[in-house]
Amino acid sequence: MNLGVAVGVMFRGVNPINLDAKGRMALPARYRESVREHSEGRMVVTIDTEDQCLLLYPQPEWDEIQARIDALPSFNKAVRRIQRLLTGHATDLELDTNGRMLLPAPLREYAGLDKKIILLGQGNKFEIWSETLWSSTRDAYLQADDGDEIPAELQTLSL
């Protein structure tokens, strides 16, 4: 079963990280080699339009997403909103020799990032959360009984 995850790079896990005083985060060592191989250390960060977090993609994955976004009809208000938010906030990043990336101040502000952050693996991308906001969001997810029906594609998974 294909869930649409890119084969070239795989990110999983909850990774607590500290931002330094300049707003740089170090990519955990276990991901650095695959990011350098897959995207020559180039990544793109943008805002999540649904949650107060950031999305961090290797450049090739982002290029595919941006191509799909660009192909949508911009005269549609909902599409234009997504184009402005995702593409408008997209910022190119590059791993330095120590595996660090500088997160832009406006994006750090949007996500409420301070010293303690969470890098949450999501297959072909990471989400970057403030540690406090992630903890409360995770707890809300664990306690949720909102009656949403699980999609048929997920019902066949055996965990």
PDB file of C-alpha atoms in Angstrom:
ATOM      1  CA  MET A   1       0.000   0.000   0.000  1.00  0.00           C
ATOM      2  CA  ASN A   2       1.441   3.382  -1.011  1.00  0.00           C
ATOM      3  CA  LEU A   3       0.632   6.225   1.390  1.00  0.00           C
ATOM      4  CA  GLY A   4       2.435   8.789  -0.788  1.00  0.00           C
ATOM      5  CA  VAL A   5       5.682   8.894   1.199  1.00  0.00           C
ATOM      6  CA  ALA A   6       8.836   9.655  -0.764  1.00  0.00           C
ATOM      7  CA  VAL A   7      11.285   6.773  -0.842  1.00  0.00           C
ATOM      8  CA  GLY A   8      14.477   8.864  -0.786  1.00  0.00           C
ATOM      9  CA  VAL A   9      14.367  10.034   2.819  1.00  0.00           C
ATOM     10  CA  MET A  10      12.381   9.003   5.886  1.00  0.00           C
ATOM     11  CA  PHE A  11      11.919  11.031   9.050  1.00  0.00           C
ATOM     12  CA  ARG A  12      10.342   9.560  12.170  1.00  0.00           C
ATOM     13  CA  GLY A  13      10.303  10.153  15.856  1.00  0.00           C
ATOM     14  CA  VAL A  14       9.994  12.931  18.393  1.00  0.00           C
ATOM     15  CA  ASN A  15      13.255  14.837  18.711  1.00  0.00           C
ATOM     16  CA  PRO A  16      13.650  17.437  21.486  1.00  0.00           C
ATOM     17  CA  ILE A  17      16.059  20.161  20.324  1.00  0.00           C
ATOM     18  CA  ASN A  18      17.345  23.441  21.707  1.00  0.00           C
ATOM     19  CA  LEU A  19      17.470  26.573  19.576  1.00  0.00           C
ATOM     20  CA  ASP A  20      20.602  28.625  20.105  1.00  0.00           C
ATOM     21  CA  ALA A  21      20.547  32.376  20.792  1.00  0.00           C
ATOM     22  CA  LYS A  22      20.651  33.127  17.028  1.00  0.00           C
ATOM     23  CA  GLY A  23      17.652  30.906  16.254  1.00  0.00           C
ATOM     24  CA  ARG A  24      19.638  28.008  14.829  1.00  0.00           C
ATOM     25  CA  MET A  25      18.625  24.405  15.313  1.00  0.00           C
ATOM     26  CA  ALA A  26      20.880  21.417  14.847  1.00  0.00           C
ATOM     27  CA  LEU A  27      19.392  18.621  12.767  1.00  0.00           C
ATOM     28  CA  PRO A  28      19.854  15.404  14.780  1.00  0.00           C
ATOM     29  CA  ALA A  29      22.940  13.522  13.596  1.00  0.00           C
ATOM     30  CA  ARG A  30      20.932  10.451  12.560  1.00  0.00           C
ATOM     31  CA  TYR A  31      19.227  12.463   9.774  1.00  0.00           C
ATOM     32  CA  ARG A  32      22.145  14.551   8.507  1.00  0.00           C
ATOM     33  CA  GLU A  33      23.705  12.050   6.119  1.00  0.00           C
ATOM     34  CA  SER A  34      20.425  11.213   4.393  1.00  0.00           C
ATOM     35  CA  VAL A  35      19.554  14.924   4.053  1.00  0.00           C
ATOM     36  CA  ARG A  36      22.971  15.665   2.594  1.00  0.00           C
ATOM     37  CA  GLU A  37      22.692  12.716   0.173  1.00  0.00           C
ATOM     38  CA  HIS A  38      19.081  13.339  -0.818  1.00  0.00           C
ATOM     39  CA  SER A  39      19.078  17.129  -1.060  1.00  0.00           C
ATOM     40  CA  GLU A  40      22.722  18.211  -0.744  1.00  0.00           C
ATOM     41  CA  GLY A  41      21.838  19.651   2.674  1.00  0.00           C
ATOM     42  CA  ARG A  42      19.199  21.987   1.225  1.00  0.00           C
ATOM     43  CA  MET A  43      15.848  22.204   2.974  1.00  0.00           C
ATOM     44  CA  VAL A  44      12.772  24.436   2.870  1.00  0.00           C
ATOM     45  CA  VAL A  45      10.804  25.610   5.891  1.00  0.00           C
ATOM     46  CA  THR A  46       7.308  27.112   5.768  1.00  0.00           C
ATOM     47  CA  ILE A  47       4.303  27.530   8.018  1.00  0.00           C
ATOM     48  CA  ASP A  48       1.622  24.929   8.577  1.00  0.00           C
ATOM     49  CA  THR A  49      -1.731  26.432   7.602  1.00  0.00           C
ATOM     50  CA  GLU A  50      -3.689  24.295  10.077  1.00  0.00           C
ATOM     51  CA  ASP A  51      -1.524  24.253  13.216  1.00  0.00           C
ATOM     52  CA  GLN A  52       0.871  26.708  14.833  1.00  0.00           C
ATOM     53  CA  CYS A  53       4.005  24.869  13.737  1.00  0.00           C
ATOM     54  CA  LEU A  54       6.481  24.881  10.878  1.00  0.00           C
ATOM     55  CA  LEU A  55       7.001  22.331   8.122  1.00  0.00           C
ATOM     56  CA  LEU A  56      10.558  21.389   7.136  1.00  0.00           C
ATOM     57  CA  TYR A  57      11.103  19.583   3.822  1.00  0.00           C
ATOM     58  CA  PRO A  58      14.176  18.394   1.944  1.00  0.00           C
ATOM     59  CA  GLN A  59      14.395  20.583  -1.186  1.00  0.00           C
ATOM     60  CA  PRO A  60      13.306  17.860  -3.683  1.00  0.00           C
ATOM     61  CA  GLU A  61      10.098  17.114  -1.721  1.00  0.00           C
ATOM     62  CA  TRP A  62       9.283  20.812  -1.433  1.00  0.00           C
ATOM     63  CA  ASP A  63       9.881  21.337  -5.172  1.00  0.00           C
ATOM     64  CA  GLU A  64       7.219  18.704  -5.944  1.00  0.00           C
ATOM     65  CA  ILE A  65       4.739  20.297  -3.527  1.00  0.00           C
ATOM     66  CA  GLN A  66       5.361  23.782  -4.866  1.00  0.00           C
ATOM     67  CA  ALA A  67       4.855  22.574  -8.445  1.00  0.00           C
ATOM     68  CA  ARG A  68       1.465  21.140  -7.437  1.00  0.00           C
ATOM     69  CA  ILE A  69       0.524  24.347  -5.588  1.00  0.00           C
ATOM     70  CA  ASP A  70       1.595  26.493  -8.558  1.00  0.00           C
ATOM     71  CA  ALA A  71      -0.533  24.377 -10.906  1.00  0.00           C
ATOM     72  CA  LEU A  72      -3.727  25.152  -8.971  1.00  0.00           C
ATOM     73  CA  PRO A  73      -6.085  27.870 -10.271  1.00  0.00           C
ATOM     74  CA  SER A  74      -5.056  31.061  -8.449  1.00  0.00           C
ATOM     75  CA  PHE A  75      -8.418  32.713  -9.140  1.00  0.00           C
ATOM     76  CA  ASN A  76      -9.937  30.421  -6.486  1.00  0.00           C
ATOM     77  CA  LYS A  77      -9.832  32.275  -3.137  1.00  0.00           C
ATOM     78  CA  ALA A  78      -9.047  29.178  -1.048  1.00  0.00           C
ATOM     79  CA  VAL A  79      -6.226  28.173  -3.402  1.00  0.00           C
ATOM     80  CA  ARG A  80      -4.818  31.705  -3.417  1.00  0.00           C
ATOM     81  CA  ARG A  81      -4.855  31.721   0.389  1.00  0.00           C
ATOM     82  CA  ILE A  82      -2.845  28.479   0.518  1.00  0.00           C
ATOM     83  CA  GLN A  83      -0.444  29.733  -2.182  1.00  0.00           C
ATOM     84  CA  ARG A  84       0.191  32.942  -0.256  1.00  0.00           C
ATOM     85  CA  LEU A  85       0.678  31.198   3.070  1.00  0.00           C
ATOM     86  CA  LEU A  86       2.735  28.155   2.038  1.00  0.00           C
ATOM     87  CA  THR A  87       4.774  29.544  -0.840  1.00  0.00           C
ATOM     88  CA  GLY A  88       4.914  33.061   0.561  1.00  0.00           C
ATOM     89  CA  HIS A  89       6.492  31.856   3.803  1.00  0.00           C
ATOM     90  CA  ALA A  90       8.709  29.184   2.213  1.00  0.00           C
ATOM     91  CA  THR A  91      12.349  29.864   3.013  1.00  0.00           C
ATOM     92  CA  ASP A  92      15.387  28.042   1.677  1.00  0.00           C
ATOM     93  CA  LEU A  93      17.736  26.701   4.337  1.00  0.00           C
ATOM     94  CA  GLU A  94      21.062  24.927   4.134  1.00  0.00           C
ATOM     95  CA  LEU A  95      22.781  22.728   6.679  1.00  0.00           C
ATOM     96  CA  ASP A  96      26.048  24.277   7.820  1.00  0.00           C
ATOM     97  CA  THR A  97      29.120  22.137   8.517  1.00  0.00           C
ATOM     98  CA  ASN A  98      27.805  21.461  12.045  1.00  0.00           C
ATOM     99  CA  GLY A  99      24.382  20.316  10.784  1.00  0.00           C
ATOM    100  CA  ARG A 100      22.629  23.520  11.883  1.00  0.00           C
ATOM    101  CA  MET A 101      20.024  25.649  10.119  1.00  0.00           C
ATOM    102  CA  LEU A 102      18.917  29.188  10.920  1.00  0.00           C
ATOM    103  CA  LEU A 103      15.142  29.390  11.307  1.00  0.00           C
ATOM    104  CA  PRO A 104      13.960  32.843  10.165  1.00  0.00           C
ATOM    105  CA  ALA A 105      12.667  35.112  12.946  1.00  0.00           C
ATOM    106  CA  PRO A 106       9.181  35.637  11.408  1.00  0.00           C
ATOM    107  CA  LEU A 107       8.654  31.871  11.192  1.00  0.00           C
ATOM    108  CA  ARG A 108       9.951  31.315  14.721  1.00  0.00           C
ATOM    109  CA  GLU A 109       7.512  33.985  15.885  1.00  0.00           C
ATOM    110  CA  TYR A 110       4.579  32.397  14.007  1.00  0.00           C
ATOM    111  CA  ALA A 111       5.198  29.015  15.660  1.00  0.00           C
ATOM    112  CA  GLY A 112       5.975  30.494  19.086  1.00  0.00           C
ATOM    113  CA  LEU A 113       9.421  28.905  19.102  1.00  0.00           C
ATOM    114  CA  ASP A 114      11.788  29.717  21.910  1.00  0.00           C
ATOM    115  CA  LYS A 115      14.693  27.692  23.300  1.00  0.00           C
ATOM    116  CA  LYS A 116      13.000  24.270  23.553  1.00  0.00           C
ATOM    117  CA  ILE A 117      11.479  22.873  20.371  1.00  0.00           C
ATOM    118  CA  ILE A 118      10.278  19.523  19.067  1.00  0.00           C
ATOM    119  CA  LEU A 119      11.265  18.175  15.663  1.00  0.00           C
ATOM    120  CA  LEU A 120       8.509  15.708  14.799  1.00  0.00           C
ATOM    121  CA  GLY A 121       9.213  13.235  11.991  1.00  0.00           C
ATOM    122  CA  GLN A 122       6.373  12.894   9.491  1.00  0.00           C
ATOM    123  CA  GLY A 123       7.799  10.612   6.805  1.00  0.00           C
ATOM    124  CA  ASN A 124       9.013  12.922   4.045  1.00  0.00           C
ATOM    125  CA  LYS A 125       9.100  16.044   6.243  1.00  0.00           C
ATOM    126  CA  PHE A 126       9.435  17.308   9.792  1.00  0.00           C
ATOM    127  CA  GLU A 127       7.101  19.458  11.812  1.00  0.00           C
ATOM    128  CA  ILE A 128       8.766  21.953  14.137  1.00  0.00           C
ATOM    129  CA  TRP A 129       6.776  22.764  17.290  1.00  0.00           C
ATOM    130  CA  SER A 130       7.383  24.712  20.449  1.00  0.00           C
ATOM    131  CA  GLU A 131       7.865  22.062  23.118  1.00  0.00           C
ATOM    132  CA  THR A 132       5.021  23.464  25.231  1.00  0.00           C
ATOM    133  CA  LEU A 133       2.545  23.686  22.350  1.00  0.00           C
ATOM    134  CA  TRP A 134       3.439  20.192  21.105  1.00  0.00           C
ATOM    135  CA  SER A 135       2.899  18.696  24.571  1.00  0.00           C
ATOM    136  CA  SER A 136      -0.562  20.235  24.897  1.00  0.00           C
ATOM    137  CA  THR A 137      -1.497  19.367  21.290  1.00  0.00           C
ATOM    138  CA  ARG A 138      -0.329  15.769  21.716  1.00  0.00           C
ATOM    139  CA  ASP A 139      -2.292  15.445  24.957  1.00  0.00           C
ATOM    140  CA  ALA A 140      -5.409  16.819  23.245  1.00  0.00           C
ATOM    141  CA  TYR A 141      -4.963  14.295  20.408  1.00  0.00           C
ATOM    142  CA  LEU A 142      -4.635  11.448  22.901  1.00  0.00           C
ATOM    143  CA  GLN A 143      -7.795  12.487  24.741  1.00  0.00           C
ATOM    144  CA  ALA A 144      -9.833  13.314  21.649  1.00  0.00           C
ATOM    145  CA  ASP A 145     -13.001  11.395  20.981  1.00  0.00           C
ATOM    146  CA  ASP A 146     -14.370  13.655  18.297  1.00  0.00           C
ATOM    147  CA  GLY A 147     -16.221  10.977  16.388  1.00  0.00           C
ATOM    148  CA  ASP A 148     -14.168  11.437  13.216  1.00  0.00           C
ATOM    149  CA  GLU A 149     -14.324   8.287  11.182  1.00  0.00           C
ATOM    150  CA  ILE A 150     -11.000   6.691  10.333  1.00  0.00           C
ATOM    151  CA  PRO A 151     -10.424   6.650   6.545  1.00  0.00           C
ATOM    152  CA  ALA A 152     -10.741   3.245   4.900  1.00  0.00           C
ATOM    153  CA  GLU A 153      -7.054   3.304   3.907  1.00  0.00           C
ATOM    154  CA  LEU A 154      -6.062   3.428   7.587  1.00  0.00           C
ATOM    155  CA  GLN A 155      -8.592   0.845   8.776  1.00  0.00           C
ATOM    156  CA  THR A 156      -6.623  -1.887   6.991  1.00  0.00           C
ATOM    157  CA  LEU A 157      -3.410  -1.151   8.894  1.00  0.00           C
ATOM    158  CA  SER A 158      -2.511  -3.513  11.673  1.00  0.00           C
ATOM    159  CA  LEU A 159      -0.573  -1.770  14.431  1.00  0.00           C
TER     160      LEU A 159
END
